[in-house]
PDB file of C-alpha atoms in Angstrom:
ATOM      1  CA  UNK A  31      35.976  -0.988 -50.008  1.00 24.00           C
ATOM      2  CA  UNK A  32      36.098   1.100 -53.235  1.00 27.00           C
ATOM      3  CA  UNK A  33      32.347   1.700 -55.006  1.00 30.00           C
ATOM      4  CA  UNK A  34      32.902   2.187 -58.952  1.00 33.00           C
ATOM      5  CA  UNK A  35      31.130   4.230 -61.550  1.00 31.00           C
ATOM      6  CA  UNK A  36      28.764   2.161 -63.531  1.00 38.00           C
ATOM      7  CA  UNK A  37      27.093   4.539 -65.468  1.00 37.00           C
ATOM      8  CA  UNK A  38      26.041   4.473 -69.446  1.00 36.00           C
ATOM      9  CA  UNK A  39      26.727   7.833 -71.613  1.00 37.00           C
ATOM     10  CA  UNK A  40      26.795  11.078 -69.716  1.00 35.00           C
ATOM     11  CA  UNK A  41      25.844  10.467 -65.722  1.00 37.00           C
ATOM     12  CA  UNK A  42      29.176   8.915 -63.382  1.00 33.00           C
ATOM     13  CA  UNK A  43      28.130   7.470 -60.220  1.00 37.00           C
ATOM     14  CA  UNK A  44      27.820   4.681 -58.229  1.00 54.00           C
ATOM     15  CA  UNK A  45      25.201   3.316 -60.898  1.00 47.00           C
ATOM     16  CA  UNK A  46      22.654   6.204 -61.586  1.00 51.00           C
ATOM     17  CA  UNK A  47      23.796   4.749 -61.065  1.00 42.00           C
ATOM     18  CA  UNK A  48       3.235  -6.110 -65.423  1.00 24.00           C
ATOM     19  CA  UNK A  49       1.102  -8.287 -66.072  1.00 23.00           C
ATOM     20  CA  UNK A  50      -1.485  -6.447 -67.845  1.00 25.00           C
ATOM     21  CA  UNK A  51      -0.232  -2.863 -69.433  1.00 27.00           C
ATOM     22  CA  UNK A  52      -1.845   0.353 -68.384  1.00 29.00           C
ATOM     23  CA  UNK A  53      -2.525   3.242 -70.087  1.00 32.00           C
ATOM     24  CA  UNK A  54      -1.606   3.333 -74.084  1.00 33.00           C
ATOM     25  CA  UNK A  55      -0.407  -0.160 -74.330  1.00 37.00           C
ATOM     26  CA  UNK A  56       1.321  -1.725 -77.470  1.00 39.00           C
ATOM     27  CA  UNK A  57      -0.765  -4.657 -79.306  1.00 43.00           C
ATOM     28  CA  UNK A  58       0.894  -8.390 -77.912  1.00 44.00           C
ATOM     29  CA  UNK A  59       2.444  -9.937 -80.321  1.00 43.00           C
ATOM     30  CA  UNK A  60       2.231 -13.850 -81.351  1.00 50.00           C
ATOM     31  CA  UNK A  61       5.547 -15.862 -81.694  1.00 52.00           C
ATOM     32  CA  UNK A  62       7.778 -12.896 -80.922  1.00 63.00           C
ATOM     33  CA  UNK A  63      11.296 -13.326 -81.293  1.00 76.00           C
ATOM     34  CA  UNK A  64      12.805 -13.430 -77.992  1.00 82.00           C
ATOM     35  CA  UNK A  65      14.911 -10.306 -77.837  1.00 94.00           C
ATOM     36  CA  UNK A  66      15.991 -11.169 -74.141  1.00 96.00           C
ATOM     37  CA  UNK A  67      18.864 -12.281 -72.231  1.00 94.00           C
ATOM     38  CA  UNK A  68      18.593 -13.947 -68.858  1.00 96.00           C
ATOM     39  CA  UNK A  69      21.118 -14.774 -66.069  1.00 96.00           C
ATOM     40  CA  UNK A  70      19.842 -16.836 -63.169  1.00 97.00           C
ATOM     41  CA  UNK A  71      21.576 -17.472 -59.706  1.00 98.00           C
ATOM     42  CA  UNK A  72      22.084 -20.761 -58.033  1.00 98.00           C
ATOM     43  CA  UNK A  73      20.409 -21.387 -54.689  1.00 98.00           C
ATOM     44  CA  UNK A  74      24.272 -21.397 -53.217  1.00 99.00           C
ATOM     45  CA  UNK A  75      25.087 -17.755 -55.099  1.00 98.00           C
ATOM     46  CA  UNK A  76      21.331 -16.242 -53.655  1.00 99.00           C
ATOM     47  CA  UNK A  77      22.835 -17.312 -49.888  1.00 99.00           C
ATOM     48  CA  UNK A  78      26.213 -15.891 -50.485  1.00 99.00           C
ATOM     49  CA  UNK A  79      24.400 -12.813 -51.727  1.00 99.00           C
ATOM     50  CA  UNK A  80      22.057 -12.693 -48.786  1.00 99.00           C
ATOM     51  CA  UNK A  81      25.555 -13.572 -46.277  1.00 99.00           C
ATOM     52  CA  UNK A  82      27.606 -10.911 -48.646  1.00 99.00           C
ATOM     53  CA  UNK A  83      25.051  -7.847 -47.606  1.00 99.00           C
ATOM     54  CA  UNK A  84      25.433  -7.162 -44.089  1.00 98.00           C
ATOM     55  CA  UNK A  85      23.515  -3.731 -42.624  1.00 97.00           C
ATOM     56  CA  UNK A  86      27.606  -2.219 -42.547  1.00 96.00           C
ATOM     57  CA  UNK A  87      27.850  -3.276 -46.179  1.00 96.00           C
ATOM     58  CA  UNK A  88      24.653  -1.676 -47.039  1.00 97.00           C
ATOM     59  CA  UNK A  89      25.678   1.592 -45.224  1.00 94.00           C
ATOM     60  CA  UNK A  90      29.125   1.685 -46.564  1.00 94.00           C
ATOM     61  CA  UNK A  91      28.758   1.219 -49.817  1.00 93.00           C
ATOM     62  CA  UNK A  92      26.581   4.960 -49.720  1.00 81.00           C
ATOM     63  CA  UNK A  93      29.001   6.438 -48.170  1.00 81.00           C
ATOM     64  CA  UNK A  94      32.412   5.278 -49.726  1.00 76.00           C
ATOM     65  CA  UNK A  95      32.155   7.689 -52.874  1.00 80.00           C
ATOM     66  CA  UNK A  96      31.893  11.914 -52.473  1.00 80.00           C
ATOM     67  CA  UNK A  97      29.259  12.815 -55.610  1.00 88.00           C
ATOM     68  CA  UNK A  98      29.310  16.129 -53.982  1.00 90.00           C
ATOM     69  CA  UNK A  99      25.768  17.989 -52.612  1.00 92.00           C
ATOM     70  CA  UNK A 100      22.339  17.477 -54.079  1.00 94.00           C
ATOM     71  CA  UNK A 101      21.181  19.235 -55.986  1.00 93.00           C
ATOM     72  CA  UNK A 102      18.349  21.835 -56.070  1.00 95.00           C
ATOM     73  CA  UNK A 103      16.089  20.015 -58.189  1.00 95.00           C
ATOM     74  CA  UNK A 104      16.158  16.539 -56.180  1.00 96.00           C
ATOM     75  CA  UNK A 105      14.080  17.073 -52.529  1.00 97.00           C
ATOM     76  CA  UNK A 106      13.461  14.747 -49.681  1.00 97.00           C
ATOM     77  CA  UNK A 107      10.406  12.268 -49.838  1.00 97.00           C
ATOM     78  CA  UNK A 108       8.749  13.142 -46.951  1.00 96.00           C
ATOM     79  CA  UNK A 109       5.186  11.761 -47.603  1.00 94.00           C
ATOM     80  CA  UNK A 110       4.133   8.077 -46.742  1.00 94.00           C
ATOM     81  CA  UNK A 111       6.322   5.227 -47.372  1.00 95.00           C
ATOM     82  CA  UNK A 112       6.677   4.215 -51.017  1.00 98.00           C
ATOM     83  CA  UNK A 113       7.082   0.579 -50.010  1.00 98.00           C
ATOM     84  CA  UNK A 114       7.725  -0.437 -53.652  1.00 99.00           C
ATOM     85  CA  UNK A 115      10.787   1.837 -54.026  1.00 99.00           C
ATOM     86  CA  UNK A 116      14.068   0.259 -52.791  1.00 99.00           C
ATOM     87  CA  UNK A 117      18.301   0.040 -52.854  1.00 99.00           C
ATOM     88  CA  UNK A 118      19.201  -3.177 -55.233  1.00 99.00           C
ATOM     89  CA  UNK A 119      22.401  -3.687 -54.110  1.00 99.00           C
ATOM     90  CA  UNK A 120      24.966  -5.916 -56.174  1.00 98.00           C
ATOM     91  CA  UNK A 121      28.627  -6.820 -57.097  1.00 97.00           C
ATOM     92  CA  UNK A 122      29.859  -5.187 -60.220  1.00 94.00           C
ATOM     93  CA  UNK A 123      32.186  -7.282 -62.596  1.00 91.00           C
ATOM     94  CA  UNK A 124      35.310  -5.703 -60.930  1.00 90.00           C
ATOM     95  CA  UNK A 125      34.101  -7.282 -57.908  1.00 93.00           C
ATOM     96  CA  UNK A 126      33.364  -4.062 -56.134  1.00 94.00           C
ATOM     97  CA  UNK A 127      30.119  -3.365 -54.176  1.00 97.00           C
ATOM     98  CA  UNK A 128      27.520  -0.966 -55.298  1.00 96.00           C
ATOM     99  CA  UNK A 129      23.957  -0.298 -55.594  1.00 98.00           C
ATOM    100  CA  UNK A 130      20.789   1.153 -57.705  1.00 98.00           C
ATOM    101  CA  UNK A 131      17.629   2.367 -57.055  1.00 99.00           C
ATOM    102  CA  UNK A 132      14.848  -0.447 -58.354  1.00 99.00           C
ATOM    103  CA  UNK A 133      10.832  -1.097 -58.224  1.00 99.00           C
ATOM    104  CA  UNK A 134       8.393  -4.276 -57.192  1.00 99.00           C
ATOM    105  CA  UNK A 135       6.141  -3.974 -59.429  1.00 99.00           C
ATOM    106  CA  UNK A 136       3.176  -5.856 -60.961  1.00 99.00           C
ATOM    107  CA  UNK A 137       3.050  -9.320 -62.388  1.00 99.00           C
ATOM    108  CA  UNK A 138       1.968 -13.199 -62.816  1.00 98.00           C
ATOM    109  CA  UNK A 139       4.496 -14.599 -60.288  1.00 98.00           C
ATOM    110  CA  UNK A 140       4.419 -11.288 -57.711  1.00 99.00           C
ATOM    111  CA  UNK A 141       7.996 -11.352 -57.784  1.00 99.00           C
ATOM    112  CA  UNK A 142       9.698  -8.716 -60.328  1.00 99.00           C
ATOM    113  CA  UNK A 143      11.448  -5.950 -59.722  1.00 99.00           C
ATOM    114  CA  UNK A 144      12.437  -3.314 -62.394  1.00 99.00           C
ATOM    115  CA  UNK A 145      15.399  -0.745 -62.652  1.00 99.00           C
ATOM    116  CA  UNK A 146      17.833  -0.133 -65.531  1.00 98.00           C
ATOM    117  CA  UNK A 147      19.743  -2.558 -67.619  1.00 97.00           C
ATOM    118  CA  UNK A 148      23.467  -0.969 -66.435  1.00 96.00           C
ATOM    119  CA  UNK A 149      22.267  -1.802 -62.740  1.00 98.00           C
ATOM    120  CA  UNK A 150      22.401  -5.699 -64.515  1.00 97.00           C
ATOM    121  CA  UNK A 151      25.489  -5.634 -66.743  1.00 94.00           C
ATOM    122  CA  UNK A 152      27.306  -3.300 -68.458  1.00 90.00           C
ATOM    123  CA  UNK A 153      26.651  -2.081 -71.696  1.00 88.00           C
ATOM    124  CA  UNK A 154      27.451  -3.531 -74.947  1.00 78.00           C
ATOM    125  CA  UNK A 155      29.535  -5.959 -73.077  1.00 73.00           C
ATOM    126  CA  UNK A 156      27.923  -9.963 -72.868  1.00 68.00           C
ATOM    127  CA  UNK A 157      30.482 -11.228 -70.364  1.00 71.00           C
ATOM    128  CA  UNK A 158      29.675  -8.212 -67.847  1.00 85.00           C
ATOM    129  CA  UNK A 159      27.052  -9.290 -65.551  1.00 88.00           C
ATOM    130  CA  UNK A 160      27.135  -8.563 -61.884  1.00 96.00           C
ATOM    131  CA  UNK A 161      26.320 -10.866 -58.812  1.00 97.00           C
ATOM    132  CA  UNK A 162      25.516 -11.034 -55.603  1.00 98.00           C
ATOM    133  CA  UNK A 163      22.027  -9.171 -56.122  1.00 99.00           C
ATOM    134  CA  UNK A 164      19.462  -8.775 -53.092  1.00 99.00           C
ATOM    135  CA  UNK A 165      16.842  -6.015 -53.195  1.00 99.00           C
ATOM    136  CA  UNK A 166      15.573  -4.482 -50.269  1.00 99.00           C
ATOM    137  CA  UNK A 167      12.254  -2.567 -50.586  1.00 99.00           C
ATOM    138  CA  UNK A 168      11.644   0.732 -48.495  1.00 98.00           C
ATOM    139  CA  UNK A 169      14.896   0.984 -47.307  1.00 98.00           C
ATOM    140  CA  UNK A 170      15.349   3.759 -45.007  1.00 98.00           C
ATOM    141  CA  UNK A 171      18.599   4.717 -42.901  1.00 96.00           C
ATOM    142  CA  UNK A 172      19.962   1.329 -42.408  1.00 96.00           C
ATOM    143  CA  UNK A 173      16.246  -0.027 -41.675  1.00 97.00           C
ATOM    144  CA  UNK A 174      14.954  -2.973 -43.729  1.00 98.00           C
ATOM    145  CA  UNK A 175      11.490  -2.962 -42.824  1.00 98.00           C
ATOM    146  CA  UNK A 176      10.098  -5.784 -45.651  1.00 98.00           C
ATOM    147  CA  UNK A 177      13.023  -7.941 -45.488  1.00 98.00           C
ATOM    148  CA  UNK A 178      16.329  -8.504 -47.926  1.00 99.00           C
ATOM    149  CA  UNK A 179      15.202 -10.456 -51.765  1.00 99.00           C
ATOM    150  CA  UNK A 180      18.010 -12.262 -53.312  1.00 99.00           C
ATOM    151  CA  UNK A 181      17.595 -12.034 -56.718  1.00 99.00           C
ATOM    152  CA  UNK A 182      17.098 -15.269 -58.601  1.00 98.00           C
ATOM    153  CA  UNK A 183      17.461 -14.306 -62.268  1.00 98.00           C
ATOM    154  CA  UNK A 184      17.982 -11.453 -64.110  1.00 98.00           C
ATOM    155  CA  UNK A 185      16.795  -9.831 -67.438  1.00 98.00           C
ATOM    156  CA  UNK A 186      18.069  -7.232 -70.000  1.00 97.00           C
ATOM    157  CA  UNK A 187      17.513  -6.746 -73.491  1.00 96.00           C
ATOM    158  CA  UNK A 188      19.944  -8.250 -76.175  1.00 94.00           C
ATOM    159  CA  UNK A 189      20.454  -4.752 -77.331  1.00 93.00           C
ATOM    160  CA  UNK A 190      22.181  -3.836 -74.315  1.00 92.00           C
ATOM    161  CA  UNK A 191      24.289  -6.475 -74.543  1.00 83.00           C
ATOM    162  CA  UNK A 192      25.380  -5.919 -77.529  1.00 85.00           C
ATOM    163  CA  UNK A 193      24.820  -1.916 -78.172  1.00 82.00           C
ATOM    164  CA  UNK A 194      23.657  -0.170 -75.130  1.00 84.00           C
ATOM    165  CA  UNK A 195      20.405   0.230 -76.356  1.00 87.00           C
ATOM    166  CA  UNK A 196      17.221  -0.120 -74.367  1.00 93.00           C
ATOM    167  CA  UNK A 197      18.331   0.461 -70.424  1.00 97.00           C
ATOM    168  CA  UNK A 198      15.554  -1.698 -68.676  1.00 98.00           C
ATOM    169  CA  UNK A 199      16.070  -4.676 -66.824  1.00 98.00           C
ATOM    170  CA  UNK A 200      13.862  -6.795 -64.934  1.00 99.00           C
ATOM    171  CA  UNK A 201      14.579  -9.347 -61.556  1.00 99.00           C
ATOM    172  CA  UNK A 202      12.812 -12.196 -60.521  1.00 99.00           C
ATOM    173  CA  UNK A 203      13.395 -12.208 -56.429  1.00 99.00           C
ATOM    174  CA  UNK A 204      12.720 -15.544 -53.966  1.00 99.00           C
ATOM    175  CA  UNK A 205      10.372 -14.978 -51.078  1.00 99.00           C
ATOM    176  CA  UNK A 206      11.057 -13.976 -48.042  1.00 98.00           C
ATOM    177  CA  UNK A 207       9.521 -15.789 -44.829  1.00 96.00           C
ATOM    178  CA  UNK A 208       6.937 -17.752 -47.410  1.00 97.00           C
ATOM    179  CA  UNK A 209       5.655 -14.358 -48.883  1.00 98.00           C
ATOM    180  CA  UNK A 210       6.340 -13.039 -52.405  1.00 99.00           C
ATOM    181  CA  UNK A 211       7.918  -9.369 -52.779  1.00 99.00           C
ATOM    182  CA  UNK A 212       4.158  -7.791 -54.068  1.00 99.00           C
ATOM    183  CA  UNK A 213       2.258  -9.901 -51.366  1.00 98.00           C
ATOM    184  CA  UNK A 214       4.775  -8.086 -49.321  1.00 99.00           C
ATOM    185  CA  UNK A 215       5.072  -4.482 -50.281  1.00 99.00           C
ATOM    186  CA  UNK A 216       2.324  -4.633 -53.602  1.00 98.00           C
ATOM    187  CA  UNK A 217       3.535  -3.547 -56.809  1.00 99.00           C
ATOM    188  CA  UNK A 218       3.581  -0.927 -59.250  1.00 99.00           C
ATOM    189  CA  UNK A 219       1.402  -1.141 -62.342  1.00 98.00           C
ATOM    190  CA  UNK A 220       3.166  -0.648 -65.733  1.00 98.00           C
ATOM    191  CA  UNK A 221       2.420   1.007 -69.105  1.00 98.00           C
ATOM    192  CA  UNK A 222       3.964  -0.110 -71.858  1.00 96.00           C
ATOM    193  CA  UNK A 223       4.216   2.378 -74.871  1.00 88.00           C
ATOM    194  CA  UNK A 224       2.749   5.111 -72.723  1.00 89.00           C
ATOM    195  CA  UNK A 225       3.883   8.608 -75.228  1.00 87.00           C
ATOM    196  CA  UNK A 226       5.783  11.611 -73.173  1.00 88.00           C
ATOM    197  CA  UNK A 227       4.052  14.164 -71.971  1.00 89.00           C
ATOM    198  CA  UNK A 228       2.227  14.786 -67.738  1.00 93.00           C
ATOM    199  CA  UNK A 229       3.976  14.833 -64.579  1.00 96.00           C
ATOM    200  CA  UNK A 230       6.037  12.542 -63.304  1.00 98.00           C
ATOM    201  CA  UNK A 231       7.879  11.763 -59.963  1.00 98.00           C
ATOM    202  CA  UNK A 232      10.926  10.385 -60.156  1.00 98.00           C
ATOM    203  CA  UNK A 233      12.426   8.622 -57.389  1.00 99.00           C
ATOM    204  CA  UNK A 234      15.686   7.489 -56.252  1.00 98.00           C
ATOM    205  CA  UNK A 235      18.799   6.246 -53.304  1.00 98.00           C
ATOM    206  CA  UNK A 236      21.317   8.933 -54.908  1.00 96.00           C
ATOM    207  CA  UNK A 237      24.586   8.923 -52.998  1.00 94.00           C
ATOM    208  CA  UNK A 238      25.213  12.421 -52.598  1.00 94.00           C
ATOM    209  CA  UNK A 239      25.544  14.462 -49.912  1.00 94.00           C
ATOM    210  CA  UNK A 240      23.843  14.202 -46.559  1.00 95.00           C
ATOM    211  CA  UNK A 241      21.914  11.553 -47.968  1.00 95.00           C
ATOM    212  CA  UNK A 242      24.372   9.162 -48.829  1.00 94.00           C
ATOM    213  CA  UNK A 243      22.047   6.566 -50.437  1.00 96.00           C
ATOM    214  CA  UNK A 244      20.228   6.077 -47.337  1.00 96.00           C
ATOM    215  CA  UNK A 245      16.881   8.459 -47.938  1.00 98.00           C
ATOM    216  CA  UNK A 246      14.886   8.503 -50.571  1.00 98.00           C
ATOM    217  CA  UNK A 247      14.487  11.641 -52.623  1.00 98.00           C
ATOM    218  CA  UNK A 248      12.718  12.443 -55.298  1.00 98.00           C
ATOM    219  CA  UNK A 249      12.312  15.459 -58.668  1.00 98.00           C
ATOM    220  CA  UNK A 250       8.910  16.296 -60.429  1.00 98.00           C
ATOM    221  CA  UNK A 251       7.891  17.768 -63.262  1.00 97.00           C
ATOM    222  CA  UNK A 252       6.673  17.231 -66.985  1.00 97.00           C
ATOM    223  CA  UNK A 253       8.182  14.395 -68.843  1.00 96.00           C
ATOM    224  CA  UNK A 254       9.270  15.042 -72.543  1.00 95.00           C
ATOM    225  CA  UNK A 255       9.885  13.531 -75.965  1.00 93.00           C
ATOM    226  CA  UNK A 256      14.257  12.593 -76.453  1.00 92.00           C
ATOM    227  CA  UNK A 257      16.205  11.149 -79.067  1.00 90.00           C
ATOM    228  CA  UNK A 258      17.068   7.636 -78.943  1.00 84.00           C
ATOM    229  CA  UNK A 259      13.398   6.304 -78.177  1.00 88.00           C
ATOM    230  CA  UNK A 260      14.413   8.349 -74.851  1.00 94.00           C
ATOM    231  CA  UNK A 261      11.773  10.778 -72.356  1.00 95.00           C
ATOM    232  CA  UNK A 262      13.328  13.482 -69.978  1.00 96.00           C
ATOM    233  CA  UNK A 263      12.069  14.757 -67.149  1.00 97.00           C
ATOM    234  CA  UNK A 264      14.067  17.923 -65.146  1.00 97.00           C
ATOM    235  CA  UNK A 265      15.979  16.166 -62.256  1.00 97.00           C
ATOM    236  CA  UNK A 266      19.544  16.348 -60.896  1.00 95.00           C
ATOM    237  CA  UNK A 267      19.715  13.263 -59.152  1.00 95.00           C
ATOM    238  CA  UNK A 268      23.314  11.085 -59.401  1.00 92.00           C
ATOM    239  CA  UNK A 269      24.428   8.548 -58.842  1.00 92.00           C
ATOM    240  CA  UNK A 270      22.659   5.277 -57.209  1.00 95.00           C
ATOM    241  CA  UNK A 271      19.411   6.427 -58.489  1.00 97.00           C
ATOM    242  CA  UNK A 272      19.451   4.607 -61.545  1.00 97.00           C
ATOM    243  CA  UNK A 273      17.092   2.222 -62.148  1.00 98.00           C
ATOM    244  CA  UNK A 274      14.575   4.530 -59.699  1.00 99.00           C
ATOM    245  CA  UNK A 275      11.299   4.465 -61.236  1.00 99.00           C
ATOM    246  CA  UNK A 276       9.068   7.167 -63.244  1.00 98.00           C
ATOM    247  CA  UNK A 277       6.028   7.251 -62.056  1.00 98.00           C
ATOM    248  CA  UNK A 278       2.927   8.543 -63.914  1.00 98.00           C
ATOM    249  CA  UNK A 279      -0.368   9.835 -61.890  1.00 97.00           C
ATOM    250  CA  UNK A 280       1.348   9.204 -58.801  1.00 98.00           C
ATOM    251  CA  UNK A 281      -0.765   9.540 -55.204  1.00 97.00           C
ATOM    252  CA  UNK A 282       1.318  10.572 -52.261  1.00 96.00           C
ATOM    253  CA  UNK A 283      -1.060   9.313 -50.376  1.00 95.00           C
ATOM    254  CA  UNK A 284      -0.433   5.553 -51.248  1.00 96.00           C
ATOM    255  CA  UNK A 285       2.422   5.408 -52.792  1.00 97.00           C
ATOM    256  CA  UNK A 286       1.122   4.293 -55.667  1.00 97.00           C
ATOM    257  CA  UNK A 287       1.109   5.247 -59.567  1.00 98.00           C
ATOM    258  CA  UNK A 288       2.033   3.703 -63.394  1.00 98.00           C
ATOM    259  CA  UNK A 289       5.772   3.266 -64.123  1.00 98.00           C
ATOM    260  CA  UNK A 290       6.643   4.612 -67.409  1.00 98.00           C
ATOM    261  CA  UNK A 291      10.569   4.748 -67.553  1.00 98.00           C
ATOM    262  CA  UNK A 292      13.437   3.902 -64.958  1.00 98.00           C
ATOM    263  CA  UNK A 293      16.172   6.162 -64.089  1.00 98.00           C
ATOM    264  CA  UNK A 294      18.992   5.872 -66.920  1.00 96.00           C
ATOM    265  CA  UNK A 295      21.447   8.548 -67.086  1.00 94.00           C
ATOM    266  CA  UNK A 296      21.612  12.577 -66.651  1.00 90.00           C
ATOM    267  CA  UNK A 297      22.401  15.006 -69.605  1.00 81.00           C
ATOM    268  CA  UNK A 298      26.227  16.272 -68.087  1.00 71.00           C
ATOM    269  CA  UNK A 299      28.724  14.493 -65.959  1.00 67.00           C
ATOM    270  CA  UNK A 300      28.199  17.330 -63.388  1.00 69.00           C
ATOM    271  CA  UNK A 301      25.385  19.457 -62.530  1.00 73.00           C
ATOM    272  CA  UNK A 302      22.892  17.828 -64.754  1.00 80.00           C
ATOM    273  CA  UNK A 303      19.879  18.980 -65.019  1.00 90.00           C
ATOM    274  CA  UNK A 304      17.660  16.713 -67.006  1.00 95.00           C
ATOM    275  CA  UNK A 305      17.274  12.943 -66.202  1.00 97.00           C
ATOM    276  CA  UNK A 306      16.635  10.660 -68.976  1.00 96.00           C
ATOM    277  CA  UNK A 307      14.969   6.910 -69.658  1.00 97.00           C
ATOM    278  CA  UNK A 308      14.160   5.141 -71.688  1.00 96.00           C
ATOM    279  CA  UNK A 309      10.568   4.679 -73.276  1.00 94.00           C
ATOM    280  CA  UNK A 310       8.907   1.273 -72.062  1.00 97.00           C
ATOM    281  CA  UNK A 311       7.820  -0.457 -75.766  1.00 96.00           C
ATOM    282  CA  UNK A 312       7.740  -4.120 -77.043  1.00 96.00           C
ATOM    283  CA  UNK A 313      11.036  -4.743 -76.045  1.00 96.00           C
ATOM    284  CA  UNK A 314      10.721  -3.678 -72.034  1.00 98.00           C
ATOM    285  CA  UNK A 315       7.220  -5.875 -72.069  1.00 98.00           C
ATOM    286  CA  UNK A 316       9.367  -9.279 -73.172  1.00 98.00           C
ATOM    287  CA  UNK A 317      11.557  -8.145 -70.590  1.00 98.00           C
ATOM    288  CA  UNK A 318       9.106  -7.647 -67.930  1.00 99.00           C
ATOM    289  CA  UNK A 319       6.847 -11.084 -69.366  1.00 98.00           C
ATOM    290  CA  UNK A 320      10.378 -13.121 -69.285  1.00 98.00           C
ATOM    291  CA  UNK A 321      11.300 -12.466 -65.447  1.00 99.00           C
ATOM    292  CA  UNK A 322       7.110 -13.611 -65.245  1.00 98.00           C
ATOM    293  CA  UNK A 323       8.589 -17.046 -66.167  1.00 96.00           C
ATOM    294  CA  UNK A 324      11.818 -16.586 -64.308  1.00 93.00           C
TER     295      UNK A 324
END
């Protein structure tokens, strides 16, 4: 089994591959125009997904690619679970197997999940969408401890679609046993329009060396204003930790802070050392308020 890059701009990997708004939130909007695009899955494709990712498919898919060592910026999580942080695991359009890094996070159905929009579909690119989606929150060493989510619809922006713009993506995931994903695991709050600047953790399933997708690490520091309607934060993850989420004001102690940003792509194709995202505004709320309805 061959896992393929499926990374926007600069960063090559594997795929770097709300309810109400916190913090400085952007006025709603009446009669928006919907700037969305949404793919949902059959009850027969959310089985075959579920049948499609076995524990050995999980593990291999980690360890089929060499992204070299990680790096000195990324460390190990070694504080309490962060039950909202998981592997999304999915088939790419070539039909190869591969993965992201994703969140559960807070809304009106208890059942979305953000991460980037190239751990969706590919960029610019309206045929491209992947399948086979299940997410699998606090996934640790082969150990599913809240259970496997097929995903049953999927969200990007139009702009991605069609220009790469605006990396965010949101998934709407079934139950599992007769519980929702944040009745499960709870959810991360989100803030849309929050402006750069305090410390963030970053997390993410990177596939590189001894890790291998199966730990979850993590970079801090100071987020910062980018081009591009862009924040950066200093981090050397790779690949498979796209989609991981920002988090803003974040307590080790729960597990628990504001998302601001997901994981999108690193500023060189080796050695990076910045890790960039894109800024949550009005388009990642009808993003996150369409998978609501999903």
């Amino acid at each position: 089994m061959r896992v393929a890059p499926a990374l926007p701009r600069t960063l090559a990997a594997l795929a770097l591959v709300v309810v109400p708004a916190l913090g400085t939130a952007l006025p709603a909007t009446a009669a928006a125009p919907d700037v969305t695009d949404t793919v949902t899955y059959t009850p027969q494709e959310r089985r075959a997904a579920l049948a499609h990712w076995t524990p050995a498919r999980m593990k291999e898919v980690g360890s089929a690619v060499d992204l070299g060592p990680t790096g000195p910026l990324t460390k190990k999580w070694t504080g309490a679970p962060v039950k909202t942080v998981g592997r999304l695991f999915f088939v790419n359009q070539k039909g190869e197997d591969t993965y992201c890094t994703a969140t559960a996070v807070k809304s009106g159905n208890r059942s979305v999940v953000m991460a980037a929009g190239h751990c969706a579909r590919l960029p610019a690119s309206p045929d491209n969408t992947y399948s086979d989606l299940v997410f699998v929150p606090g996934y640790d060493k082969g150990a599913r401890p809240y259970g496997v989510f097929p995903v049953r619809a999927s969200v990007t922006p139009r702009s991605w679609a069609q220009d790469g713009e605006n990396d965010i993506a949101a998934f709407t995931v079934d139950p599992v046993g007769g519980r929702t994903l944040t009745a499960t695991v709870g959810g991360q709050p989100v803030a849309f329009g929050r402006p750069a600047g305090g410390r963030i953790t970053a997390f993410g399933y990177p596939a590189t060396r001894p890790q291998r997708g199966e730990e979850l690490l993590y970079c801090a520091g100071p987020s910062k204003a980018a081009p591009r309607q862009e924040l950066s934060v200093p981090c050397d993850m790779s690949g498979g930790a796209s989609g991981g989420p920002w988090l803003a004001d974040f307590d080790p102690r729960t597990g628990l802070g504001t998302l601001v940003s997901v994981n999108s792509h690193g500023d060189a194709l080796d050695h990076s050392t910045a890790m960039y995202g894109p800024v949550l505004g009005a388009t990642a709320r009808q993003v996150h308020e369409r998978a609501e309805r999903a």
